[in-house]
Every structure is written in C-alpha cells, then in structure tokens.
C-alpha cells in the first residue's frame, strides 16, 4: 500500500529534462570581456572601444533574439513558397547582428526607420513574431491589420520599412528634426542599403542634416550586393562611411553583435551631444537573394555563401563566445533553439489561419484621431468609410 502511495506522489512530479538538470548544476560566469574589431574612422579622432563586457543575461537575450529573427525569416521563406505570402518579400537572415546590435545600443524612445528589408528591425523594435508573420500573409492579426505586407510594418517609434529605394534617408532626417525641435535628446537611426547609398536623396539628406545639426545616424547596411550587382560594379567608392563627405563616419563589423552594439552607443552619444549627424557603415551579408524572386546564386557562388556561414555567421560567433567564456552551455542554448522553433511554428499557424481583413475596412486607419469620413472606391458609386 505504501508503495502505491509513493508511486502516485512521484507520478505527479514533473521530471526535468536531463539537459536542464545539467544546466542547473553548472557554474556560470556572470560576465566576460571580449575584444572587438577596431572601426575604420573618418573625420573622427576616436571611435568606439575595442573591448567590451558581455553579461550572461544580455548574451542569452541577444542569442534568443538573433535565433528568432533567423527562424522567422526561414519560416517566411517557406510560407512564400507555399503561396501564403504574396508579392514582395525581402529577407534578412545573415544580418541578425545588425538589428539586434542596433537595438541594444539605443533607447526604446529613440526612433528607427529602414528600407524594405525590415523584418528583423520590426522584431527588435517590439513587434511579435505572430504579428509580423500575420502581416506577411495579409491577415487581420498583422501589425498593420494585414494591409501593409512585407515592406510596410510599424510599431511605436519605428517608422517602418519603405518600398521606395532610399526614401527613408530624407524621412529619417525629418524625424531627427522633430527630435531636435522637441528637445528630448532622442536620436533617429535611418538605415539604407549599399545600393540606395548612390541615391541623390541620400546626399540631400546628408546636406540638410549637417546644416541643421540634426541628431540623425545614417546607417548603410553594406551586404556587398545591390540587388544582384556587386558593390564594386555599382559604386565608384565603396567606402560608404565616407560618403557624408563633410559628415564624420565609421565602418563597423556588422557580423559581430557586440561590435554593432558598442558602435551604436558611440554614434548615438555623438548625436545626443549636439554635434550633428554621423554616418555608420555596417559590413554584413545576406544569405538569401535580394528578394524571394532572386535565387541569389546567379551573381555569387554557393561556395561564397557557405564560406560566410562557416566563418562569420553572427549567431555562431556569439554562441562560441558564450560557451568558451562559460556564460552558457551548449545544452542551454539548444533549449533556447527549441523554444524559438516552437514560437515561430505557433506564429506561422496563426498567420495561416487568421482571417483576412474584410473589404469594409479597406479605408480604415488612413489618419490618426480624425472623425470618420468617406473614401471613393474604384468608381464614384463605391464608397468606403474610413475610421481612425
């Protein structure tokens, strides 16, 4: 009888997986110091530090965020091929250190605006995987109610992806002007690619920002290819951090999340101090093609992509650092991988089953906090009501 009672008691106790028992018994380091690559500088006497401290808590958070962005983008690839996602879709897997490192170096109240390759920044700025994937599939649960799609996602203090190449440059300068006007010591990060760096409006935005000493960080995500064209064939000068001419700049290893974090802190402090704008080039790499319509191997070899994965993958670099310095164990990071996969799978199921927005809501959310009004449809007899 006693054996039966003991058996019933034990059966109600949740057994911990062996890996979690092992993790619980480990002696972790609370933090560790790492060397980071020295930045190339332009019109600057000093740059970001060449060493930094990573705490265990921050390391685990960065690792989870980068894995989430990676898995989310791979799931978007799958949903696109299954025709749940239509239209334009630009993925950022390989560039996770950029979005995570940038967010780690600024305040939540700072402003960010970027190009159409926006999914990673959408997540780091605060959108859930569910709301991002549902927006990609055009469902009501999406962050823009299913009406924005891949290139038009928004959240507080994030002014979206922008479908017009380079448009975020002058828009970012305008946002920075608003920050200066309000006197709130906030900065704006305006991101664009190496292809957009040759746009005239980027140069115009540089000029205006310098004249008015706007707190704007112009960030060129240089992933080596503008669509399918190598930077060497498209740009007379590939030193994008010097493109501001009269604006200081720096070039950063965009595959190292710690390097990006420290550089972002440096440029944000520079702008907050009232010195005006600054240009930052992040040297990074995308694993996918320019968009889902681009296989990505007609202008570069598979061996090139595999070599970057093997030598410079941002998630692998952080993982190796954390394990080698005893900030985490391989088993613990594997547990995070499992949790991330489940989160992304659950989000994908929601994105495939959530209803699409009804036609009656087509004209909603044109303006914020305005009375309802009518919007003409495809002809004068069709009217839609617009609600804020």
Coordinates of C-alpha atoms in Angstrom, one line a residue:
X1 CA 0.0 0.0 0.0
X2 CA 2.8 2.4 0.9
X3 CA 4.5 1.6 -2.4
X4 CA 1.3 2.5 -4.3
X5 CA 1.0 5.9 -2.4
X6 CA 4.7 6.7 -3.2
X7 CA 4.1 5.8 -6.8
X8 CA 1.1 8.1 -7.1
X9 CA 3.0 11.0 -5.5
X10 CA 6.0 10.6 -7.8
X11 CA 3.8 10.3 -10.8
X12 CA 2.5 13.8 -10.1
X13 CA 6.0 15.3 -10.0
X14 CA 7.2 16.9 -13.3
X15 CA 10.5 15.4 -14.2
X16 CA 13.1 17.9 -15.5
X17 CA 14.8 17.1 -18.8
X18 CA 18.4 15.9 -18.3
X19 CA 19.8 18.9 -20.1
X20 CA 18.0 21.3 -17.7
X21 CA 19.3 19.4 -14.7
X22 CA 22.8 19.6 -16.2
X23 CA 22.3 23.4 -16.8
X24 CA 21.2 24.0 -13.2
X25 CA 24.3 22.4 -11.9
X26 CA 26.7 24.5 -13.9
X27 CA 28.8 27.3 -12.5
X28 CA 28.3 30.2 -14.9
X29 CA 30.3 33.3 -15.3
X30 CA 28.2 36.4 -14.7
X31 CA 30.1 38.4 -17.4
X32 CA 33.1 38.2 -19.7
X33 CA 35.2 40.7 -21.6
X34 CA 35.7 40.4 -25.3
X35 CA 37.9 42.1 -27.9
X36 CA 36.0 43.7 -30.8
X37 CA 37.3 44.7 -34.2
X38 CA 38.6 48.3 -34.4
X39 CA 36.4 50.5 -36.5
X40 CA 37.7 52.4 -39.5
X41 CA 37.2 56.1 -38.8
X42 CA 36.6 59.2 -41.0
X43 CA 36.8 62.8 -39.6
X44 CA 36.8 61.3 -36.1
X45 CA 39.7 61.5 -33.6
X46 CA 38.5 58.5 -31.6
X47 CA 35.9 55.8 -32.1
X48 CA 34.1 53.0 -30.1
X49 CA 36.1 50.9 -27.6
X50 CA 38.0 47.8 -28.8
X51 CA 36.9 45.8 -25.8
X52 CA 33.5 45.3 -24.2
X53 CA 31.9 43.4 -21.4
X54 CA 29.0 41.0 -22.1
X55 CA 26.8 39.8 -19.2
X56 CA 25.2 36.4 -19.2
X57 CA 21.8 37.9 -19.2
X58 CA 22.5 40.1 -22.2
X59 CA 24.2 37.3 -24.0
X60 CA 21.2 35.0 -23.7
X61 CA 18.9 37.8 -24.7
X62 CA 20.9 38.6 -27.9
X63 CA 21.2 34.9 -28.7
X64 CA 17.4 34.4 -28.4
X65 CA 16.6 37.5 -30.5
X66 CA 19.0 36.5 -33.3
X67 CA 17.8 33.0 -33.4
X68 CA 14.2 34.2 -33.5
X69 CA 14.9 36.6 -36.4
X70 CA 16.7 33.7 -38.3
X71 CA 13.9 31.2 -37.7
X72 CA 11.2 33.8 -38.6
X73 CA 12.9 34.6 -41.9
X74 CA 13.3 30.9 -42.8
X75 CA 9.7 30.3 -42.0
X76 CA 8.7 33.3 -44.2
X77 CA 10.7 31.7 -47.0
X78 CA 8.7 28.5 -46.5
X79 CA 5.3 30.4 -46.4
X80 CA 6.2 32.3 -49.5
X81 CA 7.0 29.1 -51.4
X82 CA 3.7 27.7 -50.2
X83 CA 2.0 30.8 -51.6
X84 CA 0.7 32.0 -48.2
X85 CA 2.8 35.1 -48.7
X86 CA 2.5 37.0 -52.0
X87 CA 4.2 40.0 -53.6
X88 CA 7.5 41.4 -52.4
X89 CA 9.4 39.8 -49.6
X90 CA 13.0 40.7 -48.7
X91 CA 14.6 38.5 -46.0
X92 CA 17.5 39.5 -43.7
X93 CA 18.9 36.2 -42.5
X94 CA 22.6 36.6 -42.1
X95 CA 22.2 40.2 -40.9
X96 CA 20.8 39.5 -37.5
X97 CA 23.7 41.1 -35.6
X98 CA 22.7 44.4 -37.2
X99 CA 19.1 44.6 -36.0
X100 CA 19.9 43.1 -32.5
X101 CA 23.1 45.2 -32.0
X102 CA 21.4 48.4 -33.1
X103 CA 18.6 47.9 -30.7
X104 CA 21.0 47.1 -27.8
X105 CA 22.8 50.4 -28.4
X106 CA 19.9 52.8 -28.3
X107 CA 17.0 53.7 -26.0
X108 CA 13.4 52.4 -26.6
X109 CA 12.3 56.0 -27.1
X110 CA 14.8 56.6 -29.9
X111 CA 13.5 56.5 -33.5
X112 CA 14.3 54.0 -36.3
X113 CA 13.4 54.0 -40.0
X114 CA 14.6 51.5 -42.5
X115 CA 14.3 50.0 -46.0
X116 CA 12.0 47.2 -47.2
X117 CA 14.4 44.6 -45.6
X118 CA 12.7 45.3 -42.3
X119 CA 11.6 42.1 -40.6
X120 CA 14.5 41.9 -38.2
X121 CA 14.1 45.5 -37.0
X122 CA 10.4 45.1 -36.7
X123 CA 11.0 42.3 -34.2
X124 CA 13.8 44.0 -32.2
X125 CA 11.7 47.2 -32.0
X126 CA 8.9 45.3 -30.3
X127 CA 6.6 43.5 -32.7
X128 CA 5.8 39.9 -32.0
X129 CA 6.7 37.1 -34.5
X130 CA 2.9 36.4 -34.7
X131 CA 2.1 40.0 -35.8
X132 CA 4.9 40.0 -38.3
X133 CA 4.1 36.7 -40.0
X134 CA 0.4 37.5 -40.0
X135 CA 1.2 40.8 -41.7
X136 CA 3.2 38.9 -44.3
X137 CA 0.2 36.7 -45.0
X138 CA -2.2 39.6 -45.1
X139 CA -4.3 38.7 -42.0
X140 CA -6.2 40.8 -39.5
X141 CA -3.8 39.9 -36.7
X142 CA -0.9 41.5 -38.6
X143 CA 0.8 44.6 -37.2
X144 CA -0.8 46.7 -39.9
X145 CA -4.1 44.8 -39.9
X146 CA -3.0 42.8 -43.0
X147 CA -2.9 45.9 -45.3
X148 CA 0.9 46.7 -45.2
X149 CA 2.6 43.5 -46.1
X150 CA 6.4 42.8 -46.0
X151 CA 7.6 46.4 -46.7
X152 CA 5.2 48.4 -44.5
X153 CA 5.2 47.4 -40.9
X154 CA 5.1 49.8 -38.0
X155 CA 5.3 49.9 -34.2
X156 CA 5.8 52.7 -31.7
X157 CA 9.0 54.7 -32.6
X158 CA 9.6 52.5 -35.6
X159 CA 8.6 54.2 -38.9
X160 CA 8.6 51.1 -41.0
X161 CA 10.1 49.6 -43.9
X162 CA 9.9 51.8 -47.0
X163 CA 9.3 50.5 -50.5
X164 CA 10.9 53.4 -52.3
X165 CA 14.7 52.9 -52.5
X166 CA 16.5 55.5 -50.4
X167 CA 13.2 57.3 -49.3
X168 CA 14.0 56.6 -45.6
X169 CA 17.0 58.9 -45.8
X170 CA 15.2 62.2 -46.0
X171 CA 12.3 60.8 -43.9
X172 CA 14.8 59.9 -41.2
X173 CA 16.3 63.4 -41.4
X174 CA 12.8 64.8 -40.9
X175 CA 12.2 62.5 -37.9
X176 CA 15.5 63.7 -36.4
X177 CA 14.4 67.3 -37.0
X178 CA 11.3 66.5 -34.9
X179 CA 13.5 65.1 -32.2
X180 CA 15.6 68.2 -32.1
X181 CA 12.6 70.5 -32.2
X182 CA 11.1 68.7 -29.2
X183 CA 14.4 68.9 -27.3
X184 CA 14.1 65.4 -25.9
X185 CA 17.7 64.2 -26.5
X186 CA 16.4 61.4 -28.8
X187 CA 18.1 60.3 -32.0
X188 CA 16.9 58.7 -35.2
X189 CA 18.6 55.8 -37.0
X190 CA 18.0 55.9 -40.7
X191 CA 19.1 52.7 -42.4
X192 CA 19.6 52.0 -46.1
X193 CA 21.5 49.5 -48.2
X194 CA 24.6 49.9 -50.3
X195 CA 22.5 50.1 -53.4
X196 CA 20.5 53.0 -52.0
X197 CA 23.7 54.8 -51.0
X198 CA 24.0 56.0 -54.6
X199 CA 20.6 57.7 -54.5
X200 CA 20.7 61.5 -54.8
X201 CA 18.2 61.9 -52.0
X202 CA 20.6 60.3 -49.5
X203 CA 23.2 63.1 -50.3
X204 CA 20.5 65.7 -50.0
X205 CA 19.5 64.3 -46.6
X206 CA 23.2 64.4 -45.5
X207 CA 23.4 68.1 -46.5
X208 CA 20.2 69.1 -44.7
X209 CA 21.1 67.1 -41.6
X210 CA 24.6 68.7 -41.5
X211 CA 23.2 72.3 -42.0
X212 CA 20.8 71.9 -39.1
X213 CA 23.0 69.6 -37.0
X214 CA 20.2 67.0 -36.7
X215 CA 20.6 64.0 -34.4
X216 CA 20.5 61.5 -37.2
X217 CA 22.6 58.4 -37.6
X218 CA 22.7 57.5 -41.3
X219 CA 23.4 53.7 -41.4
X220 CA 24.5 51.9 -44.6
X221 CA 23.9 48.2 -44.3
X222 CA 26.5 47.0 -46.8
X223 CA 25.7 43.4 -47.6
X224 CA 28.0 43.6 -50.7
X225 CA 25.3 43.4 -53.3
X226 CA 22.8 45.9 -54.5
X227 CA 20.1 43.5 -55.8
X228 CA 22.4 41.3 -58.0
X229 CA 25.2 43.8 -58.6
X230 CA 28.4 43.7 -56.5
X231 CA 29.3 46.9 -54.8
X232 CA 32.5 47.2 -56.9
X233 CA 30.5 47.4 -60.1
X234 CA 27.9 49.9 -58.8
X235 CA 29.9 52.4 -56.7
X236 CA 32.9 54.4 -57.7
X237 CA 33.8 54.4 -54.0
X238 CA 32.8 51.5 -51.7
X239 CA 33.9 53.4 -48.6
X240 CA 30.3 54.2 -47.7
X241 CA 31.2 55.5 -44.3
X242 CA 33.0 58.4 -46.0
X243 CA 30.0 59.2 -48.3
X244 CA 28.9 62.0 -45.9
X245 CA 31.9 64.0 -47.1
X246 CA 31.5 66.8 -44.5
X247 CA 29.9 64.4 -42.0
X248 CA 32.1 62.1 -39.8
X249 CA 31.7 58.3 -40.3
X250 CA 32.9 54.9 -39.2
X251 CA 32.9 51.4 -40.6
X252 CA 31.9 48.5 -38.3
X253 CA 31.9 44.7 -38.5
X254 CA 28.2 44.1 -38.9
X255 CA 28.5 40.4 -38.3
X256 CA 29.5 40.9 -34.6
X257 CA 26.6 41.9 -32.4
X258 CA 28.9 43.3 -29.7
X259 CA 30.8 45.4 -32.2
X260 CA 27.5 46.8 -33.6
X261 CA 26.2 47.5 -30.0
X262 CA 29.3 49.4 -29.0
X263 CA 29.4 51.4 -32.3
X264 CA 25.7 52.2 -31.9
X265 CA 26.2 53.5 -28.4
X266 CA 29.1 55.7 -29.7
X267 CA 27.2 57.2 -32.6
X268 CA 24.0 57.7 -30.5
X269 CA 26.0 59.6 -27.9
X270 CA 27.7 61.6 -30.6
X271 CA 24.3 62.8 -31.9
X272 CA 22.8 63.3 -28.5
X273 CA 25.7 65.7 -27.6
X274 CA 24.5 68.1 -30.3
X275 CA 27.4 67.6 -32.8
X276 CA 25.0 66.8 -35.6
X277 CA 24.7 63.7 -37.9
X278 CA 27.1 60.8 -38.4
X279 CA 27.4 58.0 -41.0
X280 CA 27.9 54.4 -39.9
X281 CA 28.6 51.6 -42.4
X282 CA 27.8 48.0 -41.2
X283 CA 29.7 45.4 -43.2
X284 CA 27.3 42.5 -43.3
X285 CA 26.0 39.7 -45.6
X286 CA 22.6 38.3 -46.6
X287 CA 22.2 34.6 -47.1
X288 CA 19.0 34.9 -49.2
X289 CA 18.9 36.6 -52.6
X290 CA 17.8 40.2 -52.8
X291 CA 14.1 39.1 -52.6
X292 CA 12.2 35.9 -52.8
X293 CA 12.2 36.2 -56.6
X294 CA 16.0 36.1 -56.6
X295 CA 17.7 32.7 -56.1
X296 CA 20.9 34.6 -55.0
X297 CA 23.4 32.3 -56.8
X298 CA 23.4 33.8 -60.3
X299 CA 25.8 36.6 -59.3
X300 CA 27.6 34.8 -56.5
X301 CA 28.6 31.2 -55.9
X302 CA 27.2 28.7 -53.4
X303 CA 30.7 28.4 -52.0
X304 CA 30.8 32.1 -51.2
X305 CA 27.6 31.9 -49.2
X306 CA 28.7 28.7 -47.4
X307 CA 32.1 30.2 -46.6
X308 CA 30.4 33.2 -44.9
X309 CA 28.2 30.8 -42.9
X310 CA 31.2 28.8 -41.8
X311 CA 33.5 31.7 -41.0
X312 CA 31.4 34.7 -40.0
X313 CA 27.8 33.7 -39.1
X314 CA 26.7 36.1 -36.4
X315 CA 24.8 33.6 -34.3
X316 CA 27.7 31.1 -34.4
X317 CA 30.2 33.8 -33.3
X318 CA 28.1 34.8 -30.3
X319 CA 27.4 31.2 -29.4
X320 CA 31.1 30.3 -29.5
X321 CA 32.0 33.3 -27.3
X322 CA 29.4 32.5 -24.7
X323 CA 30.3 28.8 -24.5
X324 CA 34.0 29.4 -24.4
X325 CA 33.7 32.0 -21.6
X326 CA 31.2 29.9 -19.6
X327 CA 28.4 32.4 -20.0
X328 CA 26.2 29.5 -21.2
X329 CA 26.4 25.8 -22.1
X330 CA 25.7 24.2 -25.4
X331 CA 22.7 22.4 -23.9
X332 CA 21.2 25.6 -22.6
X333 CA 21.5 27.3 -26.0
X334 CA 19.9 24.2 -27.6
X335 CA 17.0 24.6 -25.3
X336 CA 16.6 28.2 -26.5
X337 CA 16.6 26.9 -30.1
X338 CA 13.8 24.5 -29.3
X339 CA 11.7 27.2 -27.6
X340 CA 12.3 29.6 -30.6
X341 CA 11.3 27.0 -33.1
X342 CA 8.0 26.4 -31.2
X343 CA 7.3 30.1 -31.0
X344 CA 7.8 30.5 -34.7
X345 CA 5.8 27.4 -35.6
X346 CA 2.9 28.6 -33.5
X347 CA 3.1 32.1 -35.1
X348 CA 3.1 30.5 -38.5
X349 CA 0.0 28.5 -37.8
X350 CA -1.8 31.7 -36.6
X351 CA -0.6 33.5 -39.8
X352 CA -2.1 30.8 -42.0
X353 CA -5.5 30.5 -40.2
X354 CA -6.3 34.1 -39.0
X355 CA -9.0 35.6 -41.2
X356 CA -8.2 38.3 -43.8
X357 CA -9.4 41.8 -43.2
X358 CA -12.9 42.4 -44.6
X359 CA -13.4 44.7 -47.6
X360 CA -15.3 47.2 -45.4
X361 CA -12.1 48.0 -43.6
X362 CA -10.1 48.9 -46.7
X363 CA -10.1 52.6 -46.0
X364 CA -9.6 52.4 -42.2
X365 CA -6.6 53.9 -40.5
X366 CA -5.7 56.5 -43.1
X367 CA -5.4 59.1 -40.5
X368 CA -5.0 59.1 -36.7
X369 CA -7.6 60.5 -34.4
X370 CA -9.8 62.1 -37.0
X371 CA -13.6 61.9 -37.4
X372 CA -15.0 59.3 -39.8
X373 CA -15.2 60.2 -43.5
X374 CA -15.9 58.6 -46.8
X375 CA -13.3 57.5 -49.4
X376 CA -14.1 56.9 -53.0
X377 CA -13.6 53.4 -54.4
X378 CA -12.8 52.3 -57.9
X379 CA -15.6 54.4 -59.2
X380 CA -17.8 57.2 -57.9
X381 CA -20.6 54.9 -56.8
X382 CA -18.4 52.8 -54.5
X383 CA -17.7 54.4 -51.1
X384 CA -15.7 53.2 -48.1
X385 CA -15.9 54.6 -44.6
X386 CA -12.6 55.5 -43.0
X387 CA -12.2 55.1 -39.3
X388 CA -9.1 56.1 -37.3

